[in-house]
PDB file of N, CA and C in Angstrom:
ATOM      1  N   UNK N  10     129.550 140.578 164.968  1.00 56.00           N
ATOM      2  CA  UNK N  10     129.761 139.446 164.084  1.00 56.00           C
ATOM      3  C   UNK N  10     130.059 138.206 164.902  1.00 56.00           C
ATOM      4  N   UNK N  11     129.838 137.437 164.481  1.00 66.00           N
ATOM      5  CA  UNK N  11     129.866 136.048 165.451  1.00 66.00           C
ATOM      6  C   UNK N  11     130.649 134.509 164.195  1.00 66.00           C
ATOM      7  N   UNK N  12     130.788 133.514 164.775  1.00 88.00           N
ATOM      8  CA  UNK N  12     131.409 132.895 163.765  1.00 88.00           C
ATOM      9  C   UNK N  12     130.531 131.665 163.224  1.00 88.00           C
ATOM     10  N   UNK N  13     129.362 131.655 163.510  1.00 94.00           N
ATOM     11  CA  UNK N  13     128.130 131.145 163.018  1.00 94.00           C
ATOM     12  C   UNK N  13     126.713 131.533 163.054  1.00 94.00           C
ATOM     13  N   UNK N  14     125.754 131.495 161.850  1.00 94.00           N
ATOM     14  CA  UNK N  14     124.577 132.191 161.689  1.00 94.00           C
ATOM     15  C   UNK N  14     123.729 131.080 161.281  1.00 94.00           C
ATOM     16  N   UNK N  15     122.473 131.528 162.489  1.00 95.00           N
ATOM     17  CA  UNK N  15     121.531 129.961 162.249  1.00 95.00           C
ATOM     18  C   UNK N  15     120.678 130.641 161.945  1.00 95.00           C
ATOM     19  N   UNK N  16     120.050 130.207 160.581  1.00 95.00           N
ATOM     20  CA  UNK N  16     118.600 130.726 160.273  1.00 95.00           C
ATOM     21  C   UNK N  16     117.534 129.353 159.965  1.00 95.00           C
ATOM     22  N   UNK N  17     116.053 130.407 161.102  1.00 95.00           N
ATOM     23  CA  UNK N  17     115.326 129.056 161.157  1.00 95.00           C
ATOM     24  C   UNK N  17     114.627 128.939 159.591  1.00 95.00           C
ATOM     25  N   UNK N  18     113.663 128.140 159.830  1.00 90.00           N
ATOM     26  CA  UNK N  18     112.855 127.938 158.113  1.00 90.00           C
ATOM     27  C   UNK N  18     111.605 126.845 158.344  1.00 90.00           C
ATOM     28  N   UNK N  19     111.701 126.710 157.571  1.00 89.00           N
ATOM     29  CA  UNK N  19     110.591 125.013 157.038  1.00 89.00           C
ATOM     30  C   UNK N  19     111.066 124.574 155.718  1.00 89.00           C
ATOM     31  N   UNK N  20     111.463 123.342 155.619  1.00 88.00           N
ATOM     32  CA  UNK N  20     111.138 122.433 154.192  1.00 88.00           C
ATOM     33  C   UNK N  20     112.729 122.749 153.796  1.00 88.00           C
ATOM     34  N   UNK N  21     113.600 123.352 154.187  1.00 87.00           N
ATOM     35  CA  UNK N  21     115.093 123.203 153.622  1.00 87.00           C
ATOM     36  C   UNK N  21     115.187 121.867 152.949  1.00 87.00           C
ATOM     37  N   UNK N  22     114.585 120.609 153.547  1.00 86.00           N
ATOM     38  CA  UNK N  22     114.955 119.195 152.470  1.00 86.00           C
ATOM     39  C   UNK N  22     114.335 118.694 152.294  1.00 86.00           C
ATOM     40  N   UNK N  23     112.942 119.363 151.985  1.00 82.00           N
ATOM     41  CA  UNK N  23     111.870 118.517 152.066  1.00 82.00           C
ATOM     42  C   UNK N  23     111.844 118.029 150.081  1.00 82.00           C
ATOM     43  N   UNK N  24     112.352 118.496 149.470  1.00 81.00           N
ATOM     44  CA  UNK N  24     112.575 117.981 147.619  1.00 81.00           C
ATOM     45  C   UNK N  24     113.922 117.397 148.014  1.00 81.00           C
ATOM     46  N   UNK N  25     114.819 117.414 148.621  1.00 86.00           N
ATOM     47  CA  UNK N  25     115.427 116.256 148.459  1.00 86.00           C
ATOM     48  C   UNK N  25     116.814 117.534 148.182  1.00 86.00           C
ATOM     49  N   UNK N  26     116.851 118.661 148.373  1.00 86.00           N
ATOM     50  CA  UNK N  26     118.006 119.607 148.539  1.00 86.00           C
ATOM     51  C   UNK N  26     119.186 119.141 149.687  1.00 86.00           C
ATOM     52  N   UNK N  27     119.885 119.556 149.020  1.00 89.00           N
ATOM     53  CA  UNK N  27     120.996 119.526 150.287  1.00 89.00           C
ATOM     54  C   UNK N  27     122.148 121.226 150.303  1.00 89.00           C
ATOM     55  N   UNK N  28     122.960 120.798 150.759  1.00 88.00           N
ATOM     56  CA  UNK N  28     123.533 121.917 151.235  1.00 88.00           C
ATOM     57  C   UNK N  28     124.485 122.875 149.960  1.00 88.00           C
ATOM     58  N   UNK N  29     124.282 121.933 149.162  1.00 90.00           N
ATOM     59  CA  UNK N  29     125.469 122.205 147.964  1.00 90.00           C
ATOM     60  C   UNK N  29     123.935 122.906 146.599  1.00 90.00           C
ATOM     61  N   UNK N  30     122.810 122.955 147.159  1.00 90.00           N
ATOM     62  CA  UNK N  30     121.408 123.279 146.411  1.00 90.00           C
ATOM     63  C   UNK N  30     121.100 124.723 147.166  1.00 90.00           C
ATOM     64  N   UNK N  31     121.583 125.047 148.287  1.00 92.00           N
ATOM     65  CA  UNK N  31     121.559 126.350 149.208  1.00 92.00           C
ATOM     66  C   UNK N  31     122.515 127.443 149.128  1.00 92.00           C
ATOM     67  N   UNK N  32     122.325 128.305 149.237  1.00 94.00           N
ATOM     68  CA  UNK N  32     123.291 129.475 149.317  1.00 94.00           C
ATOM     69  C   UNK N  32     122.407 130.394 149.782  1.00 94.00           C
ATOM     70  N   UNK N  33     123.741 130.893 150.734  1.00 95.00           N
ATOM     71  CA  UNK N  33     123.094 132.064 151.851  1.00 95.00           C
ATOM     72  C   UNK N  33     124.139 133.278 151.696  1.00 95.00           C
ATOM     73  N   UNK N  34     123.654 134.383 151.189  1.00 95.00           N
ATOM     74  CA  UNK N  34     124.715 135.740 150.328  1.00 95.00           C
ATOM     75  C   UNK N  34     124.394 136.858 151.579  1.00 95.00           C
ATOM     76  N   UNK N  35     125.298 137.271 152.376  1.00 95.00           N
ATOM     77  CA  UNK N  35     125.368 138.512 153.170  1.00 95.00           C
ATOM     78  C   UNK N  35     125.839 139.691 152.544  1.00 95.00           C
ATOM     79  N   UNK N  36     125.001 140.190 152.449  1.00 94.00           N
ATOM     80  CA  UNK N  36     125.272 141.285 151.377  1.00 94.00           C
ATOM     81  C   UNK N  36     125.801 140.483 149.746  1.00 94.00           C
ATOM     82  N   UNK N  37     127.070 141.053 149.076  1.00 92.00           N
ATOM     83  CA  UNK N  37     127.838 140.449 148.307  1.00 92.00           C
ATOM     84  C   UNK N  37     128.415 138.990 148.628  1.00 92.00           C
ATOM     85  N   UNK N  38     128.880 139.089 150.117  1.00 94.00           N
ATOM     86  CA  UNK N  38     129.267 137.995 150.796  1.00 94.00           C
ATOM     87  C   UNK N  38     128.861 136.409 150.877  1.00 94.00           C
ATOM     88  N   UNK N  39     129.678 135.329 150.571  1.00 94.00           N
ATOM     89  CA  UNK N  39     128.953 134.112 150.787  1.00 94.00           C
ATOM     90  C   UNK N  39     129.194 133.912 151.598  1.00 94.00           C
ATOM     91  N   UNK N  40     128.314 133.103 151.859  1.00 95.00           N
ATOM     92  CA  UNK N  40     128.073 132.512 153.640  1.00 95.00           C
ATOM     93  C   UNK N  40     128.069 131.160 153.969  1.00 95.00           C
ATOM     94  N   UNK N  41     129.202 129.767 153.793  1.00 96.00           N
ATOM     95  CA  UNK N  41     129.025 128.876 153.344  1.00 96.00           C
ATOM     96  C   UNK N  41     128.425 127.930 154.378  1.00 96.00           C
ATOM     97  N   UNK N  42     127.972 127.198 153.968  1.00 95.00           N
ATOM     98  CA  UNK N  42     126.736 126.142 155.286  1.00 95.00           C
ATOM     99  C   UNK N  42     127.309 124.895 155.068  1.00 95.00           C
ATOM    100  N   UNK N  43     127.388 124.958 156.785  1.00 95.00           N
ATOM    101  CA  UNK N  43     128.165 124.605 157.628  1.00 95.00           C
ATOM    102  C   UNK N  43     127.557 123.094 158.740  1.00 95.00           C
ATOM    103  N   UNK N  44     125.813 122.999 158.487  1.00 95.00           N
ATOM    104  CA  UNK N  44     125.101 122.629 158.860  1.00 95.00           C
ATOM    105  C   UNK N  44     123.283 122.753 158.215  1.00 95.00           C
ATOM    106  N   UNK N  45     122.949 121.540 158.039  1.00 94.00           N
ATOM    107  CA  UNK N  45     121.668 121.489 157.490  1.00 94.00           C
ATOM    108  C   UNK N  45     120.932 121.056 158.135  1.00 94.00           C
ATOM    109  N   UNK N  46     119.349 121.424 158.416  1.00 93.00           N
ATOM    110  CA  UNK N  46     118.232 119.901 159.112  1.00 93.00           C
ATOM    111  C   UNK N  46     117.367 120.914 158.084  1.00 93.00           C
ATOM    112  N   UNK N  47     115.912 119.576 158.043  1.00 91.00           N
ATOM    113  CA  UNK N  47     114.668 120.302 157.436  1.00 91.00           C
ATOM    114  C   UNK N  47     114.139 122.030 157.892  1.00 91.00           C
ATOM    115  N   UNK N  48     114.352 122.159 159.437  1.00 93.00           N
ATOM    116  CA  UNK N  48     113.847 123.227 159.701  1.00 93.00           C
ATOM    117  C   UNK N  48     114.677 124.735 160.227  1.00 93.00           C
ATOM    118  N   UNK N  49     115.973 124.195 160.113  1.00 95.00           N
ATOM    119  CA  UNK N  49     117.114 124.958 160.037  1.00 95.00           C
ATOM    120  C   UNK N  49     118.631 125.041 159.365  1.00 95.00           C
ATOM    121  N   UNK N  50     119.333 125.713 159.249  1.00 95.00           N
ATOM    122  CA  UNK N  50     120.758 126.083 158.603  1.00 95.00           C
ATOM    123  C   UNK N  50     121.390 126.525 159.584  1.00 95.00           C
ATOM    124  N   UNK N  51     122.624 126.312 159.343  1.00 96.00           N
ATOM    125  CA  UNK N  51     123.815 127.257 160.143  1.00 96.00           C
ATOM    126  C   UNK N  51     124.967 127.352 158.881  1.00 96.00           C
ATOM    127  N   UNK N  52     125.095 128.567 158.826  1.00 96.00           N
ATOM    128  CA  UNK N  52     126.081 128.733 157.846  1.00 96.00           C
ATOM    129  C   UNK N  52     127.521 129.802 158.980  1.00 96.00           C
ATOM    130  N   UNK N  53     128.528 130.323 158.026  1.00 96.00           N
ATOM    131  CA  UNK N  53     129.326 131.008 158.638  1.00 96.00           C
ATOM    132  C   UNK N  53     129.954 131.795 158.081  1.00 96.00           C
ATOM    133  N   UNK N  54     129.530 133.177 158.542  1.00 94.00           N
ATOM    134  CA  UNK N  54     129.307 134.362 157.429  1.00 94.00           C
ATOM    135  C   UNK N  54     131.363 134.719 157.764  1.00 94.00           C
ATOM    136  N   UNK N  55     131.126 135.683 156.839  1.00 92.00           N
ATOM    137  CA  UNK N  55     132.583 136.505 157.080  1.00 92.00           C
ATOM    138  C   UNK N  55     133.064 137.345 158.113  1.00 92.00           C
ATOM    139  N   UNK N  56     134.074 137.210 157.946  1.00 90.00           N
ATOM    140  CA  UNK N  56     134.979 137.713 159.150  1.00 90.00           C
ATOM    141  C   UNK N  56     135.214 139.412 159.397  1.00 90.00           C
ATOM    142  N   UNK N  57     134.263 139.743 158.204  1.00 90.00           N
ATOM    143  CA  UNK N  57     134.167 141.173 158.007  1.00 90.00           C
ATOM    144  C   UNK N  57     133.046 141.679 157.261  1.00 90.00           C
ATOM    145  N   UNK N  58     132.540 142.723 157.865  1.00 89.00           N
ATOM    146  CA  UNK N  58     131.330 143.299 157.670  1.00 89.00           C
ATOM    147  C   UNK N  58     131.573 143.507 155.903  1.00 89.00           C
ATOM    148  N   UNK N  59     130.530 142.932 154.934  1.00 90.00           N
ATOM    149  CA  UNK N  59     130.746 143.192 153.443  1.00 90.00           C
ATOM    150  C   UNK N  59     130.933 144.333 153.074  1.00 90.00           C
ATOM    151  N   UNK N  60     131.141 144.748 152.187  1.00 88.00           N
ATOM    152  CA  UNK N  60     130.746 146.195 151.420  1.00 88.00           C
ATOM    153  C   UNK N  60     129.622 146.330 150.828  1.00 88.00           C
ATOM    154  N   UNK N  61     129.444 147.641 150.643  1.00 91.00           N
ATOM    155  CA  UNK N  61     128.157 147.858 150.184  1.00 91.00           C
ATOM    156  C   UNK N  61     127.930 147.691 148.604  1.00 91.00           C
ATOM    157  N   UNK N  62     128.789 147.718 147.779  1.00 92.00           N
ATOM    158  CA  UNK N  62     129.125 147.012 146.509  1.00 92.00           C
ATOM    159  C   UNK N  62     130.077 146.382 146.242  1.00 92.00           C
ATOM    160  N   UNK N  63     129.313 145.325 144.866  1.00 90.00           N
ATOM    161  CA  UNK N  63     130.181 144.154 144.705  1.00 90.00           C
ATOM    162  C   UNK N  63     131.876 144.640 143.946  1.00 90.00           C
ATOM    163  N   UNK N  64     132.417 143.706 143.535  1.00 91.00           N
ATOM    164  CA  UNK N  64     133.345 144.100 142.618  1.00 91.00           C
ATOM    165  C   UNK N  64     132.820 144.715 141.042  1.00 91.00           C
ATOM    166  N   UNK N  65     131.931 144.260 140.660  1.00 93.00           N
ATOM    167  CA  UNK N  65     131.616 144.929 139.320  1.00 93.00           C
ATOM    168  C   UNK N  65     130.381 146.152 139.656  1.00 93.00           C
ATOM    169  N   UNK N  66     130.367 146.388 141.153  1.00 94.00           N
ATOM    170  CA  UNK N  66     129.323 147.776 141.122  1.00 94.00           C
ATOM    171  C   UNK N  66     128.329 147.603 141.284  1.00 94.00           C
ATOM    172  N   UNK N  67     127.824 146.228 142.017  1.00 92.00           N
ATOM    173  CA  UNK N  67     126.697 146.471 142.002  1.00 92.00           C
ATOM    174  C   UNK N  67     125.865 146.461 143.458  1.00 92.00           C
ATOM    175  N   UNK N  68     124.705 146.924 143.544  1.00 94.00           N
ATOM    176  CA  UNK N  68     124.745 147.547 144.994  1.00 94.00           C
ATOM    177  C   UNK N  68     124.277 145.875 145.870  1.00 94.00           C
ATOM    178  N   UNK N  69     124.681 145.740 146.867  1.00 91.00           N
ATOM    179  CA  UNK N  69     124.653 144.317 147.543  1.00 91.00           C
ATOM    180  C   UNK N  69     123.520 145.194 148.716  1.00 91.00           C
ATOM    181  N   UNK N  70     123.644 146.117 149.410  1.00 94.00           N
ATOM    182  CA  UNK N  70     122.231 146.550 150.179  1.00 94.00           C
ATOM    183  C   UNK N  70     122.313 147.977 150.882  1.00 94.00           C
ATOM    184  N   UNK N  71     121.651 148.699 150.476  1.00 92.00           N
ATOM    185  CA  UNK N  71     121.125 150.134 150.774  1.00 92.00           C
ATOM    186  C   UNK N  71     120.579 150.416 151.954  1.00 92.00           C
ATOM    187  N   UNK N  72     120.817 149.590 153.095  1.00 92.00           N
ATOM    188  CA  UNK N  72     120.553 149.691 154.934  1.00 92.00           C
ATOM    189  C   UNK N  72     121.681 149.835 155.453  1.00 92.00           C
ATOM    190  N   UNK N  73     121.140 149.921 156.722  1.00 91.00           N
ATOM    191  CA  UNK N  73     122.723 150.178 157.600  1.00 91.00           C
ATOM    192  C   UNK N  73     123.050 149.133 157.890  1.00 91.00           C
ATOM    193  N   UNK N  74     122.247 147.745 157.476  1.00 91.00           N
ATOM    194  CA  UNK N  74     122.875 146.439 158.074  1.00 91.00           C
ATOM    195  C   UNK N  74     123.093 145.629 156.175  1.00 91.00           C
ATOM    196  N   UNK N  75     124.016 144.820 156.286  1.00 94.00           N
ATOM    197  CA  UNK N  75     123.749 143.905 155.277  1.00 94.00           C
ATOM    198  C   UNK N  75     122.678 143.184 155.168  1.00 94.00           C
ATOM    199  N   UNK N  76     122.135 143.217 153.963  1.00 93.00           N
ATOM    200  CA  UNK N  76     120.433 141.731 153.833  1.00 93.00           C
ATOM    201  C   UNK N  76     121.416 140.397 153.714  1.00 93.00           C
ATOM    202  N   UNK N  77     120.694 139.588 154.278  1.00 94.00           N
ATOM    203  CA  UNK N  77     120.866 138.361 154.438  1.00 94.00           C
ATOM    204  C   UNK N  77     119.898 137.517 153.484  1.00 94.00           C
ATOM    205  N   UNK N  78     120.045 136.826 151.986  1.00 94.00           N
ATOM    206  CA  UNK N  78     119.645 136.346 151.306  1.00 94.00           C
ATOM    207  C   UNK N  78     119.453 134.484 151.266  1.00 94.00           C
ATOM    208  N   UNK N  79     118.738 134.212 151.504  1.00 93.00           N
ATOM    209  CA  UNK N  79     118.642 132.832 151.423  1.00 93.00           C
ATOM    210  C   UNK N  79     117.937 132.330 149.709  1.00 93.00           C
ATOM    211  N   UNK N  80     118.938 131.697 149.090  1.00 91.00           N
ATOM    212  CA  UNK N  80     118.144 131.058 147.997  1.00 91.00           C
ATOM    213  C   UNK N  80     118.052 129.581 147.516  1.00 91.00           C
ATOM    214  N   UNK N  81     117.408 128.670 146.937  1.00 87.00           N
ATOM    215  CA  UNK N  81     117.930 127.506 147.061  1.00 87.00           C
ATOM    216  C   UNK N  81     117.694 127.029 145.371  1.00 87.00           C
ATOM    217  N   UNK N  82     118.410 126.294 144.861  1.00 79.00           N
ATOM    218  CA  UNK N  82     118.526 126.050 143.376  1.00 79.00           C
ATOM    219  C   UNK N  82     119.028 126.887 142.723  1.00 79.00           C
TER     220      UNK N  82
END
């Protein structure tokens, strides 16, 4: 685990999004961003590996690693 996660991309602002239009979910986990440009993010995940379900049960990811979800809107 590290105390920042840069994921590359294309077009993060190209409609005119910003950082508060992004969310990046590690597993259950939010990952709040920390840094924006058009062709990258840096957000900064948790300080502890998530669980594999949420509080109401529901499964956040069925690997041995957490998925890392990027969504925007």
């Amino acid at each position: 685990y590290t105390s920042e996660l840069t994921i590359h991309g294309a077009n993060f602002t190209a409609l005119g999004h910003s950082s508060n239009d992004i969310f990046v979910h590690i597993g259950c986990e939010l990952c709040p961003i920390i840094y924006l440009q058009a062709d990258k993010l840096i957000c900064q995940p948790p300080l502890y590996r998530p669980k594999k379900y949420s509080k109401n049960n529901r499964l956040c990811y069925d690997s041995e690693h957490p998925w890392i979800i990027v969504t925007i809107d």
